[in-house]
CSV table of C-alpha atoms in Angstrom, one decimal:
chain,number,residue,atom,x,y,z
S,1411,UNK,CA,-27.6,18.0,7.6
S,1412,UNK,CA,-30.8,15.8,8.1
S,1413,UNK,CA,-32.4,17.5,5.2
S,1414,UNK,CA,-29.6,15.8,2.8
S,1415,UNK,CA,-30.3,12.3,4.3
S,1416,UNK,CA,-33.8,12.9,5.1
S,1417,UNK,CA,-34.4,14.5,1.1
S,1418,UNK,CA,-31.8,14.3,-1.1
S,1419,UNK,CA,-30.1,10.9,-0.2
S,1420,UNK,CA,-33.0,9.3,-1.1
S,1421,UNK,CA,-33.5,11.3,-4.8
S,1422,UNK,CA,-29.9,10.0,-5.5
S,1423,UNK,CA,-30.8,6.5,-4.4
S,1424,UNK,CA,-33.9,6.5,-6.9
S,1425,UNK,CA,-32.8,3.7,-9.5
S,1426,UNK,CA,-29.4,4.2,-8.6
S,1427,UNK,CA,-28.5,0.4,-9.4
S,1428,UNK,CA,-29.6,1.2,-13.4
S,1429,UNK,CA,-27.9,4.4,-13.4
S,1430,UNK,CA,-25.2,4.2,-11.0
S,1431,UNK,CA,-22.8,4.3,-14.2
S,1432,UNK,CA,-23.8,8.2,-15.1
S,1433,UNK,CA,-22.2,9.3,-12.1
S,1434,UNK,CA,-18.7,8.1,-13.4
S,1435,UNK,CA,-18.7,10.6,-16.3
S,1436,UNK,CA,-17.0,13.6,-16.1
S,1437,UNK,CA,-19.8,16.1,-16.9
S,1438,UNK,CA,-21.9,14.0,-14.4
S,1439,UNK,CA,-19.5,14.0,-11.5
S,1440,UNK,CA,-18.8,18.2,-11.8
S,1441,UNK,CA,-23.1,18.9,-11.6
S,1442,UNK,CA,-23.0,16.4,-8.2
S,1443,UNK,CA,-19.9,18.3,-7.2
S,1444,UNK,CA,-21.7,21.6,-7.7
S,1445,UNK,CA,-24.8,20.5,-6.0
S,1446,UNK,CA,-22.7,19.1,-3.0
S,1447,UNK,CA,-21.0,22.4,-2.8
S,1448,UNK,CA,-24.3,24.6,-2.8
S,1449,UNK,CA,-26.0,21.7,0.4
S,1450,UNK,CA,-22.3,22.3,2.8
S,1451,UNK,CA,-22.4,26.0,2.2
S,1452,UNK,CA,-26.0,26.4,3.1
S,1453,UNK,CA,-25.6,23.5,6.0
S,1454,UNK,CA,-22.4,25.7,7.3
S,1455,UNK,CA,-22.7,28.8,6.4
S,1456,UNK,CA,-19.6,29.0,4.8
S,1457,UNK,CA,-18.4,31.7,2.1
S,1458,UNK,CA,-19.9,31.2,-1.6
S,1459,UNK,CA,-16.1,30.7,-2.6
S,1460,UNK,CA,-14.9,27.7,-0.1
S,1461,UNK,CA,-14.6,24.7,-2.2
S,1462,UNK,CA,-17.0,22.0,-2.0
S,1463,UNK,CA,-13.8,19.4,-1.2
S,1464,UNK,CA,-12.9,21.2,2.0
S,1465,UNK,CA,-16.2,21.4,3.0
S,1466,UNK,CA,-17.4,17.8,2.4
S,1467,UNK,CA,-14.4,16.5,4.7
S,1468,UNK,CA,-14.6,18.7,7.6
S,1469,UNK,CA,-18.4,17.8,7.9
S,1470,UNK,CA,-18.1,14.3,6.6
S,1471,UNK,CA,-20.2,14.4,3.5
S,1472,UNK,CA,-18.3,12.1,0.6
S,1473,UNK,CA,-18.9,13.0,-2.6
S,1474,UNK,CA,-22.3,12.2,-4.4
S,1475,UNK,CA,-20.8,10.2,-7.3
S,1476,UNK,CA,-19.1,7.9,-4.5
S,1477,UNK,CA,-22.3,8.1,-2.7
S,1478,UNK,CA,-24.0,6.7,-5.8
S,1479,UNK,CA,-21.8,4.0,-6.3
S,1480,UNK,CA,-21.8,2.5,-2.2
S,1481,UNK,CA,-26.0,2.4,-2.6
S,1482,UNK,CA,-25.5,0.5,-6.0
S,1483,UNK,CA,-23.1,-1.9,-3.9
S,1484,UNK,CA,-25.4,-2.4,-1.4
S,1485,UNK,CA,-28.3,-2.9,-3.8
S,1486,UNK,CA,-26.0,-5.5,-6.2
S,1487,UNK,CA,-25.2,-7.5,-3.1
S,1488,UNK,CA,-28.3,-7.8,-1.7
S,1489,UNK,CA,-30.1,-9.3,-4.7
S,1490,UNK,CA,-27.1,-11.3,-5.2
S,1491,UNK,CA,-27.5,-12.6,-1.8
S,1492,UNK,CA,-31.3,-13.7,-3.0
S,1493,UNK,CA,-29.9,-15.1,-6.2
S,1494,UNK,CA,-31.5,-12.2,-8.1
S,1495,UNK,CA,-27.9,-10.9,-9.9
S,1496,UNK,CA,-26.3,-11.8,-12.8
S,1497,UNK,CA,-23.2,-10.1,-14.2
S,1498,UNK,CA,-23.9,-9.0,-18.0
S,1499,UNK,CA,-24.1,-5.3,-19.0
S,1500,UNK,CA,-22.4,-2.4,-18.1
S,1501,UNK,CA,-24.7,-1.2,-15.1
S,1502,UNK,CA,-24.1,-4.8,-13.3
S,1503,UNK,CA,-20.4,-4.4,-13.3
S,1504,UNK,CA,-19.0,-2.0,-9.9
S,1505,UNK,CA,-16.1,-0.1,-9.8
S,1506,UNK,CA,-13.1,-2.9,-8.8
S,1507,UNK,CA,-12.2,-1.0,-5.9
S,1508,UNK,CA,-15.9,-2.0,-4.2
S,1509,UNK,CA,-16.6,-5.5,-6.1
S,1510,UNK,CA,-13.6,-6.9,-5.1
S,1511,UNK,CA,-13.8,-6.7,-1.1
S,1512,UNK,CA,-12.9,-9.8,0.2
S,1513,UNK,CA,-16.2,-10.2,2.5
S,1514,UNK,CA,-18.3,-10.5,-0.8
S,1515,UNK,CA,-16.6,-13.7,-2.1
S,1516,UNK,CA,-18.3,-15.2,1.4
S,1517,UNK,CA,-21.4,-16.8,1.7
S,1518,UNK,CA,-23.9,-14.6,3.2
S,1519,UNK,CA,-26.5,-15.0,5.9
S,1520,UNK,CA,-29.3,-13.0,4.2
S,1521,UNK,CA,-32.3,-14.7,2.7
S,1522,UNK,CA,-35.5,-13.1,1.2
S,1523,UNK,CA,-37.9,-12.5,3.8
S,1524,UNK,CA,-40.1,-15.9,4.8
S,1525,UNK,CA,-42.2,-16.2,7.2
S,1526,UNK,CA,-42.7,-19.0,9.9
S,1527,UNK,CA,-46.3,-19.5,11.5
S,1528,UNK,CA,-46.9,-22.9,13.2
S,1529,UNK,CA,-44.4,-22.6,16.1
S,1530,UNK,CA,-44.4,-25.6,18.3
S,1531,UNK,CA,-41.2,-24.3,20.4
S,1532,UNK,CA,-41.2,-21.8,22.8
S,1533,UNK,CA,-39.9,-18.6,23.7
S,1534,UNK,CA,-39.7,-17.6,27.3
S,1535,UNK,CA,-38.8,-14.3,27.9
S,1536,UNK,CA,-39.0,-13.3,31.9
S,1537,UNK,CA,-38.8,-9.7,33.3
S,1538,UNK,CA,-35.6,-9.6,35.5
S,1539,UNK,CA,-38.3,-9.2,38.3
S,1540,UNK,CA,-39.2,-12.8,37.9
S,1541,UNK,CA,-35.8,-13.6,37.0
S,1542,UNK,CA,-35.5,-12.5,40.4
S,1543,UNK,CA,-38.2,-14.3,42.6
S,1544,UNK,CA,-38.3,-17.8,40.6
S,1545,UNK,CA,-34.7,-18.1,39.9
S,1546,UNK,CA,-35.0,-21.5,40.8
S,1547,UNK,CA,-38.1,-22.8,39.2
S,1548,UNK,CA,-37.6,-20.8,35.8
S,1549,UNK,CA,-35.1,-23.2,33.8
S,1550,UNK,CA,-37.9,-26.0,35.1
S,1551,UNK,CA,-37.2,-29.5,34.8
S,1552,UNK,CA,-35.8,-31.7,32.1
S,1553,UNK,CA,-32.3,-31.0,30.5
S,1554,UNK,CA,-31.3,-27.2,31.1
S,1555,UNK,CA,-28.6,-26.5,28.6
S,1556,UNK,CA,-26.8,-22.4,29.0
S,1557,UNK,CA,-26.0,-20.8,25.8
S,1558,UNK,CA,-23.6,-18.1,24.6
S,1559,UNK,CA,-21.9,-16.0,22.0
S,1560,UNK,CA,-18.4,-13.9,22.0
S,1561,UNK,CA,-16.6,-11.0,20.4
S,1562,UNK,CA,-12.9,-10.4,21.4
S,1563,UNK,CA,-10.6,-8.1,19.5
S,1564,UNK,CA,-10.6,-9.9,15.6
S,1565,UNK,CA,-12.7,-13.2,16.5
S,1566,UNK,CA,-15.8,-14.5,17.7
S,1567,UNK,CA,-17.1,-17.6,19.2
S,1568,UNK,CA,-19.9,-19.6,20.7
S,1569,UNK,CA,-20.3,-22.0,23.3
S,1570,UNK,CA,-23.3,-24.4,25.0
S,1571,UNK,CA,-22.8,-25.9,28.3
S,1572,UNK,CA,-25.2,-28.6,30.1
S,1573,UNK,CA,-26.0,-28.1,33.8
S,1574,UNK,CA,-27.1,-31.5,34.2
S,1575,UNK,CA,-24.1,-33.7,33.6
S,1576,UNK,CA,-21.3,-30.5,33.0
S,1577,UNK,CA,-21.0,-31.4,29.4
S,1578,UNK,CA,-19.9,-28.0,27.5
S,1579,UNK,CA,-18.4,-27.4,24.3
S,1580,UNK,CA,-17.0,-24.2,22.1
S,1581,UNK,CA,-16.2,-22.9,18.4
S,1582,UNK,CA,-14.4,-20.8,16.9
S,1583,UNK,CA,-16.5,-18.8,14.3
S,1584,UNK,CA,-13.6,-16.6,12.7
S,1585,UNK,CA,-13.5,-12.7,12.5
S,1586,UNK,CA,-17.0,-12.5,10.0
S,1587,UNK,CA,-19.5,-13.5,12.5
S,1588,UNK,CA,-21.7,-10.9,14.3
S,1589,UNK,CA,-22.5,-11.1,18.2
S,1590,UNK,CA,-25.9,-11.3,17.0
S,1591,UNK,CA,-25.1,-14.5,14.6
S,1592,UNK,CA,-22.6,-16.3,17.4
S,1593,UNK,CA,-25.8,-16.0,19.6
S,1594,UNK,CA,-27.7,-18.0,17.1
S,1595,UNK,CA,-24.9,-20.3,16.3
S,1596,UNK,CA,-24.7,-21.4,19.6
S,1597,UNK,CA,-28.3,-21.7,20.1
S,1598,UNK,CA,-28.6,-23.8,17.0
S,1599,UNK,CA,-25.6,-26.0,17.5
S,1600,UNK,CA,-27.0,-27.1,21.1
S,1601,UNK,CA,-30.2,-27.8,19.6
S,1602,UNK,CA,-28.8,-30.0,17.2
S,1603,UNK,CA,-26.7,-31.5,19.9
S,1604,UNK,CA,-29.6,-32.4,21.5
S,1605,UNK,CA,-31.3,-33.9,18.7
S,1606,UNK,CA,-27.9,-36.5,17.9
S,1607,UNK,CA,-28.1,-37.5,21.2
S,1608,UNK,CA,-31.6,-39.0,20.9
S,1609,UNK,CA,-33.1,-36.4,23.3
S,1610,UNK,CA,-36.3,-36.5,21.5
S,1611,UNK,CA,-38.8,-37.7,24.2
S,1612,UNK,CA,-37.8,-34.9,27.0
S,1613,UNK,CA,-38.2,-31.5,27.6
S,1614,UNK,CA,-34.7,-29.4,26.5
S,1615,UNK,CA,-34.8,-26.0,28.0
S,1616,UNK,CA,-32.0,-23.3,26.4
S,1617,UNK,CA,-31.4,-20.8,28.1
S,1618,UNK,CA,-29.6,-17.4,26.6
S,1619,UNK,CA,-28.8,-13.7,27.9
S,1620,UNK,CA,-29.5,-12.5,24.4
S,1621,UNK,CA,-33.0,-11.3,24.2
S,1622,UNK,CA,-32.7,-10.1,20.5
S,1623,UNK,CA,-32.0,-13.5,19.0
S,1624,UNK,CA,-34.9,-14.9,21.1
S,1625,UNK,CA,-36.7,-12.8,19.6
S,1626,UNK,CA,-35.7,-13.4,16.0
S,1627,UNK,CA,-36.9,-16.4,16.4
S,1628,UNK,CA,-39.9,-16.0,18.3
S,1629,UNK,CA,-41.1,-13.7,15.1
S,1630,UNK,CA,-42.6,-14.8,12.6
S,1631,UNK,CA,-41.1,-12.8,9.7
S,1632,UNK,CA,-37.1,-13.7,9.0
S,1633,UNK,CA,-34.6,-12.3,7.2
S,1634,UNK,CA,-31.4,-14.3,8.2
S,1635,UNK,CA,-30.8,-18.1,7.1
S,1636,UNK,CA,-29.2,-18.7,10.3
S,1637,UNK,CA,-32.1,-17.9,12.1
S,1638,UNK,CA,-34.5,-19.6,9.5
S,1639,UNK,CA,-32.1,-23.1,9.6
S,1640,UNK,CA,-33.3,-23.0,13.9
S,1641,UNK,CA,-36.7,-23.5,13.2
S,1642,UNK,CA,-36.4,-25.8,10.6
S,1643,UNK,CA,-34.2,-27.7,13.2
S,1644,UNK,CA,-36.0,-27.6,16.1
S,1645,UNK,CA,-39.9,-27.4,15.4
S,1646,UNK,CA,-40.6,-30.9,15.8
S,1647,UNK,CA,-38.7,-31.1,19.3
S,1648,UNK,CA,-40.1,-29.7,22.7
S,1649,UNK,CA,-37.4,-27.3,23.4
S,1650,UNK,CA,-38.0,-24.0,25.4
S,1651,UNK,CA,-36.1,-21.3,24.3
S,1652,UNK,CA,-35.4,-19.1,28.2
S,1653,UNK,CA,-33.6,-15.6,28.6
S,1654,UNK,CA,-31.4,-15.5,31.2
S,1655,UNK,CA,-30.0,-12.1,32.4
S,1656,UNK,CA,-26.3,-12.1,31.5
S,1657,UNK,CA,-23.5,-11.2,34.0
S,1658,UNK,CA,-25.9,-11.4,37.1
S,1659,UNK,CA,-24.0,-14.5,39.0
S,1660,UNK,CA,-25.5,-17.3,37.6
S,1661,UNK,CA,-23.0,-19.7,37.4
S,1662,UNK,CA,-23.4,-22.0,34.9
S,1663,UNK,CA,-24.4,-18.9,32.4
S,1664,UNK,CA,-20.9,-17.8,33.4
S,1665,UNK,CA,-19.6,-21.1,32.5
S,1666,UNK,CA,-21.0,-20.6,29.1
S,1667,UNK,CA,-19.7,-17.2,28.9
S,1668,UNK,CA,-16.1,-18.7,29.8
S,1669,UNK,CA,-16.7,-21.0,27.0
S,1670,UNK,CA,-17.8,-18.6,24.0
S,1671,UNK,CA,-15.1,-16.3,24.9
S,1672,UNK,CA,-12.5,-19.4,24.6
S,1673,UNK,CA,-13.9,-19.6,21.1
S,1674,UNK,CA,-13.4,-16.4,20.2
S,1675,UNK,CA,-9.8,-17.0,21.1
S,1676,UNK,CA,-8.7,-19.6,19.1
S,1677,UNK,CA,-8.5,-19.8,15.4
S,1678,UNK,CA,-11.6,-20.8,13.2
S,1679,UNK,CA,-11.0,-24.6,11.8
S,1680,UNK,CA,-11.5,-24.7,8.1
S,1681,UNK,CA,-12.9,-21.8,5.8
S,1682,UNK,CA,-14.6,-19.3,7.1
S,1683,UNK,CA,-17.6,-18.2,7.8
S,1684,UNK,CA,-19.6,-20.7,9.4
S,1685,UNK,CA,-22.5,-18.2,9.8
S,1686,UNK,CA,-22.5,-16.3,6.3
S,1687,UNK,CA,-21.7,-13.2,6.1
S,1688,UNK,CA,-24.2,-10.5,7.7
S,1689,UNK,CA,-25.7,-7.6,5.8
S,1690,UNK,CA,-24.4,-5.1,8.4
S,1691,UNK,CA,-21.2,-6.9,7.7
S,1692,UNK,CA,-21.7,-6.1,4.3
S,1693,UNK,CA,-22.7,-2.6,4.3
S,1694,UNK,CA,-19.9,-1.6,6.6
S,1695,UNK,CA,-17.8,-2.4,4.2
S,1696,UNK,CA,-19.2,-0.9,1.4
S,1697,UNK,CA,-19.5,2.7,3.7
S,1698,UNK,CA,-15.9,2.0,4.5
S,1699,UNK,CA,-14.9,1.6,1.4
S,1700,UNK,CA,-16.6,4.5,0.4
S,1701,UNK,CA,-14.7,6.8,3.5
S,1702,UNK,CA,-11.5,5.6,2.2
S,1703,UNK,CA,-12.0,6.6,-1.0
S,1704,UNK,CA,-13.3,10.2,0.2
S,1705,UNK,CA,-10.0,10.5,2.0
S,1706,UNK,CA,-8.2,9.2,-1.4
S,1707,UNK,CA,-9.6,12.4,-3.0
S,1708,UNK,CA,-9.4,14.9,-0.4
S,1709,UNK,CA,-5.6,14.1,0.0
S,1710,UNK,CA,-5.1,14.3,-4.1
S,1711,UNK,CA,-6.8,17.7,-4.3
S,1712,UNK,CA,-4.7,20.6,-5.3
S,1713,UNK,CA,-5.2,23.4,-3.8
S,1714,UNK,CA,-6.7,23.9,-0.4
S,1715,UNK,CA,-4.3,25.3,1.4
S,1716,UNK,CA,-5.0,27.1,4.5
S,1717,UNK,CA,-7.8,23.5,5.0
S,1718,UNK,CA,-5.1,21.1,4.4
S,1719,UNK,CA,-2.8,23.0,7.0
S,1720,UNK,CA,-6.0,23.0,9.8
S,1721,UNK,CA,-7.4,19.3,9.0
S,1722,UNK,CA,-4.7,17.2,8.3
S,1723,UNK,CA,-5.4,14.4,5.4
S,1724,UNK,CA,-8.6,13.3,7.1
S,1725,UNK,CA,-11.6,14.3,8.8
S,1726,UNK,CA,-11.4,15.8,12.0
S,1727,UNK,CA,-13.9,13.9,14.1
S,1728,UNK,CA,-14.3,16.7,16.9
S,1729,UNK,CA,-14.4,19.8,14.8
S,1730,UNK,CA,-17.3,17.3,12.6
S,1731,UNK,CA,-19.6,16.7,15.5
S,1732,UNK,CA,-19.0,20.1,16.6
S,1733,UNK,CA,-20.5,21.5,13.3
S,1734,UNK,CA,-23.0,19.2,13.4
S,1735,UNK,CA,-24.5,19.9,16.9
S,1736,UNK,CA,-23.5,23.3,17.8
S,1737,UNK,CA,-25.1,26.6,17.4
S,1738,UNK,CA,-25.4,27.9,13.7
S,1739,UNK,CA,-22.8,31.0,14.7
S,1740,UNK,CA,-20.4,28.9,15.6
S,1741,UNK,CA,-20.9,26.6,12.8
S,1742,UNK,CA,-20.4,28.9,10.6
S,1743,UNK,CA,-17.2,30.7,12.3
S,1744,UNK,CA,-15.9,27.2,12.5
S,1745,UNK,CA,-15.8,26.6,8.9
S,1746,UNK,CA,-14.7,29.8,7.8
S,1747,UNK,CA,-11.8,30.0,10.3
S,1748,UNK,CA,-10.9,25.8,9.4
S,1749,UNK,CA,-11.3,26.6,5.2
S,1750,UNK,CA,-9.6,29.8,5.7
S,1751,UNK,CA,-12.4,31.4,3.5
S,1752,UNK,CA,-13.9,33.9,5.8
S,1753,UNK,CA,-13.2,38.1,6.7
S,1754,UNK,CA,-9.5,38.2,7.0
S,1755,UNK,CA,-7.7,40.2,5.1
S,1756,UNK,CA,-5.9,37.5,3.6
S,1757,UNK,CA,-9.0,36.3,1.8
S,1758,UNK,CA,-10.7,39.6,1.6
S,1759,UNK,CA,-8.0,40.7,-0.4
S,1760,UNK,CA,-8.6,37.7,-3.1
S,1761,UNK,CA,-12.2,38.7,-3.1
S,1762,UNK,CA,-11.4,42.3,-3.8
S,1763,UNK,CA,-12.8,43.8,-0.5
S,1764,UNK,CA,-9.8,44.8,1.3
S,1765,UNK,CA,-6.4,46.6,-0.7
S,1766,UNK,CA,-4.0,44.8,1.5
S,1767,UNK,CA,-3.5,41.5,2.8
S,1768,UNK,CA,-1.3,41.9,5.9
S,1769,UNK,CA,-2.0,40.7,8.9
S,1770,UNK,CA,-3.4,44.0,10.9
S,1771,UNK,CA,-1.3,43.1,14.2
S,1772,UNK,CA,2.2,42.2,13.4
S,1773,UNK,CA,2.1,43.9,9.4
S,1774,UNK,CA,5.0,41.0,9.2
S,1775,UNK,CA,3.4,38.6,7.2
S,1776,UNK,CA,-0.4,37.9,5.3
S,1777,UNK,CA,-3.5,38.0,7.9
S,1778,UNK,CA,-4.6,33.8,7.9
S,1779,UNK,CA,-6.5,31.1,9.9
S,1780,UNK,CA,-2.9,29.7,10.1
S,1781,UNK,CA,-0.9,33.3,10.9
S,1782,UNK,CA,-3.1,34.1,13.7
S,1783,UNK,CA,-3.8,30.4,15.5
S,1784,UNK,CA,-0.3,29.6,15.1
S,1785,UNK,CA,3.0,32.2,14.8
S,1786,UNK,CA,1.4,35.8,15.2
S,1787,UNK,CA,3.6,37.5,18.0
S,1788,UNK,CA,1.3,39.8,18.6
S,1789,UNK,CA,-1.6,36.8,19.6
S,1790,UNK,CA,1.2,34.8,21.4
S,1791,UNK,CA,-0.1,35.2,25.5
S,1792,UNK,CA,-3.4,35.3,24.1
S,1793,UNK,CA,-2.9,31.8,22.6
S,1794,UNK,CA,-1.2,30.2,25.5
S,1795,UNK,CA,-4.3,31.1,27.4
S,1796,UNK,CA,-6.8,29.7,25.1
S,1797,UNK,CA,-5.3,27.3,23.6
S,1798,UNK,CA,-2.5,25.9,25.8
S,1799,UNK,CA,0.9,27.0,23.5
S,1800,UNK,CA,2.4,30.4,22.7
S,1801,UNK,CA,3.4,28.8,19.2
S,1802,UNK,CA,1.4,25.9,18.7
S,1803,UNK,CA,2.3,23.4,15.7
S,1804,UNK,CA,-0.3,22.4,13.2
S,1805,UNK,CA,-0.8,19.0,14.6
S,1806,UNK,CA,-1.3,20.7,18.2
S,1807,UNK,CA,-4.2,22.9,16.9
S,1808,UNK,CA,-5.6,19.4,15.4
S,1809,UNK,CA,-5.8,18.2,18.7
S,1810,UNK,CA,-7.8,20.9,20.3
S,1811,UNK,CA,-11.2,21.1,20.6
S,1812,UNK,CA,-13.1,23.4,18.6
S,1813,UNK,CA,-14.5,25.0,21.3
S,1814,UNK,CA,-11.3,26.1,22.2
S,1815,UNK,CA,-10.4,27.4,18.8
S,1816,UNK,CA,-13.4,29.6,19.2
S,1817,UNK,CA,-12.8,31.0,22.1
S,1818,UNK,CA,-9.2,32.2,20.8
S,1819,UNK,CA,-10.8,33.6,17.8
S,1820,UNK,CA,-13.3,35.4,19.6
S,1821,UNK,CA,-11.0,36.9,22.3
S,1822,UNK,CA,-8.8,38.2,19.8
S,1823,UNK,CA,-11.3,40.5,18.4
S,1824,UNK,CA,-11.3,38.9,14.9
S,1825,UNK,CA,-13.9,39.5,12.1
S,1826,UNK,CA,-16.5,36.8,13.1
């Protein structure tokens, strides 16, 4: 499938925040159907009759016209997050469904890209070698204050703590906030401690086990207002910016640790977000959003029996990456046995190949996918070999892994 992202993704993409509205008309949305339908049966190998809706959720692939619509999300919120966007005509109004998220009626941490030359703070950034033989001399002299950000479960948090006199301190940064941006936050927020507390005439060293947001803002070129408020902040102060290697024993980068994680813990005071809302936040969403609605449509599609019996109302993760990474035989087997479009008589008999569409063992009932993997008699001890049940349920033949499937299908002597 890398030749649809590498090739065609990008053709789709092309303008797609002027145009974006073509893709909701009917006529529009049956040619992107019937181009998605010809890339999964070449990708897979499947039958020129297996519909384009199976395919596209047993290998993950949404439809193009909801494709369409998450870029011009992306696009819309990205200018609007450079105060570039203004609601007017038809093409800057989005479907309800992905303008009305909650995490776009945020404030967001993206900027237009500035760039920051002139830095009089520094960034130290030790291999764990040094680390090692200068543990001791590496923080230096002066205030040494230890850093930290937090993830748990729904929330995040930050926290700074002070080796010289134990003073320490945490927030609570709500459920928006990256790890990336609590880093930052906390960084920032010690800084400015600092700076209230008159610390203007000696040399602040902060230390942090978070080499990327060092490294944010040792570069030059930023993206992210958090980042960009730092420098602002701090340039005129002589504070050392020091990775510390996380988790190693240092105690008082433990203590920090402790501290951030408390934040994470307890609920955010006042509205949230204190950091903006990221772009990854953002465009998680938006591909979310986007998943949910291919599910939507897969589970209102008529038809598709013998695929909705196999897959369920969703995409079968295993059976997707098994596709995806396996050989192109059994790609292709896959498919057809999961879409139930492949040499059976079952199906041959719809395509006018075969005169009869009884199963060839049993002659007690029509020859599918579903027959043979789940009540054929004749396949019973075969089945409880290969796949662990003499009569397994739909939901049980879910569970297994395709390679099991395979293995059935093969030992069973089936057209392949």
């Amino acid at each position: 499938m890398w030749l649809h992202r590498a090739v065609l993704v990008p053709r789709l993409a092309y303008a797609v925040l002027i145009r974006w509205p073509r893709a909701e008309l009917t006529g529009a949305r049956a040619a992107l159907e019937k181009l998605r339908g010809q890339v999964l049966r070449g990708a897979t190998g499947a039958y020129r009759t297996t519909p384009s809706k199976a395919l596209g959720i047993l290998v993950k692939v949404e439809s193009f016209h909801l494709s369409i619509i998450g870029m011009a999300a992306k696009a819309a919120h990205r200018l609007n997050a450079y105060g570039q966007w203004t609601q007017g005509t038809r093409h800057t109004r989005l479907p309800g469904g992905v303008d009305l998220l909650p995490e776009f009626s945020i404030k967001t941490d993206m900027m237009i890209p500035r760039y920051f030359f002139g830095r009089r703070y520094g960034v130290v950034i030790p291999t764990r070698e040094e680390w090692k033989a200068r543990s001791n001399s590496l923080p230096g002299t002066g205030d040494v204050w230890y850093t930290d950000g937090s993830r748990a479960e729904t929330d995040t948090g930050s926290g700074y703590f002070c080796q010289r006199d134990g003073r320490g301190i945490f927030f609570s940064l709500g459920r928006y906030a990256t790890v990336f941006q609590t880093e930052i936050y906390a960084i920032l927020t010690c800084a400015q401690r600092n700076i209230e507390l008159g610390a203007r005439d000696r040399i602040i060293t902060i230390c942090s086990d978070s080499q990327a947001a060092l490294r944010a803002l040792r570069a030059h070129r930023t993206t992210s207002r958090l980042v960009w408020e730092y420098k602002e902040v701090v340039n005129n102060n002589k504070v050392r910016l020091l990775w510390v290697p996380g988790h190693t024993g240092i105690r008082v980068n433990e203590i920090a640790d402790r501290l951030a994680a408390l934040g994470a813990k307890h609920p955010p005071i006042g509205l949230e977000s204190y950091t903006g809302a990221a772009r990854c936040l953002l465009t998680g969403e938006i591909r979310d959003w986007v998943e949910r609605e291919h599910t939507r449509e897969w589970q209102g599609t008529q038809g598709c029996r013998q695929a909705k019996a196999l897959m369920g109302q969703d995409t079968n993760v295993g059976w997707t990456n098994c596709i995806a990474g396996c050989s192109r035989n059994n790609s292709r087997l896959l498919t057809q046995i999961v879409t139930g479009h492949n040499r059976l008589r079952y199906h041959s008999l719809k395509i006018g190949k075969e005169a009869m569409g009884i199963c060839r063992r049993c002659e007690g009932a029509e020859e599918t996918p579903t027959h043979v993997l789940t009540v054929c008699p004749k396949f019973a001890q075969l089945r409880h070999q290969c796949l662990g049940e003499l009569f397994p349920t739909y939901e049980e033949i879910r569970a297994l892994e395709a390679g099991a499937v395979l293995t059935f299908w093969r030992r069973a002597g089936l057209p392949a």
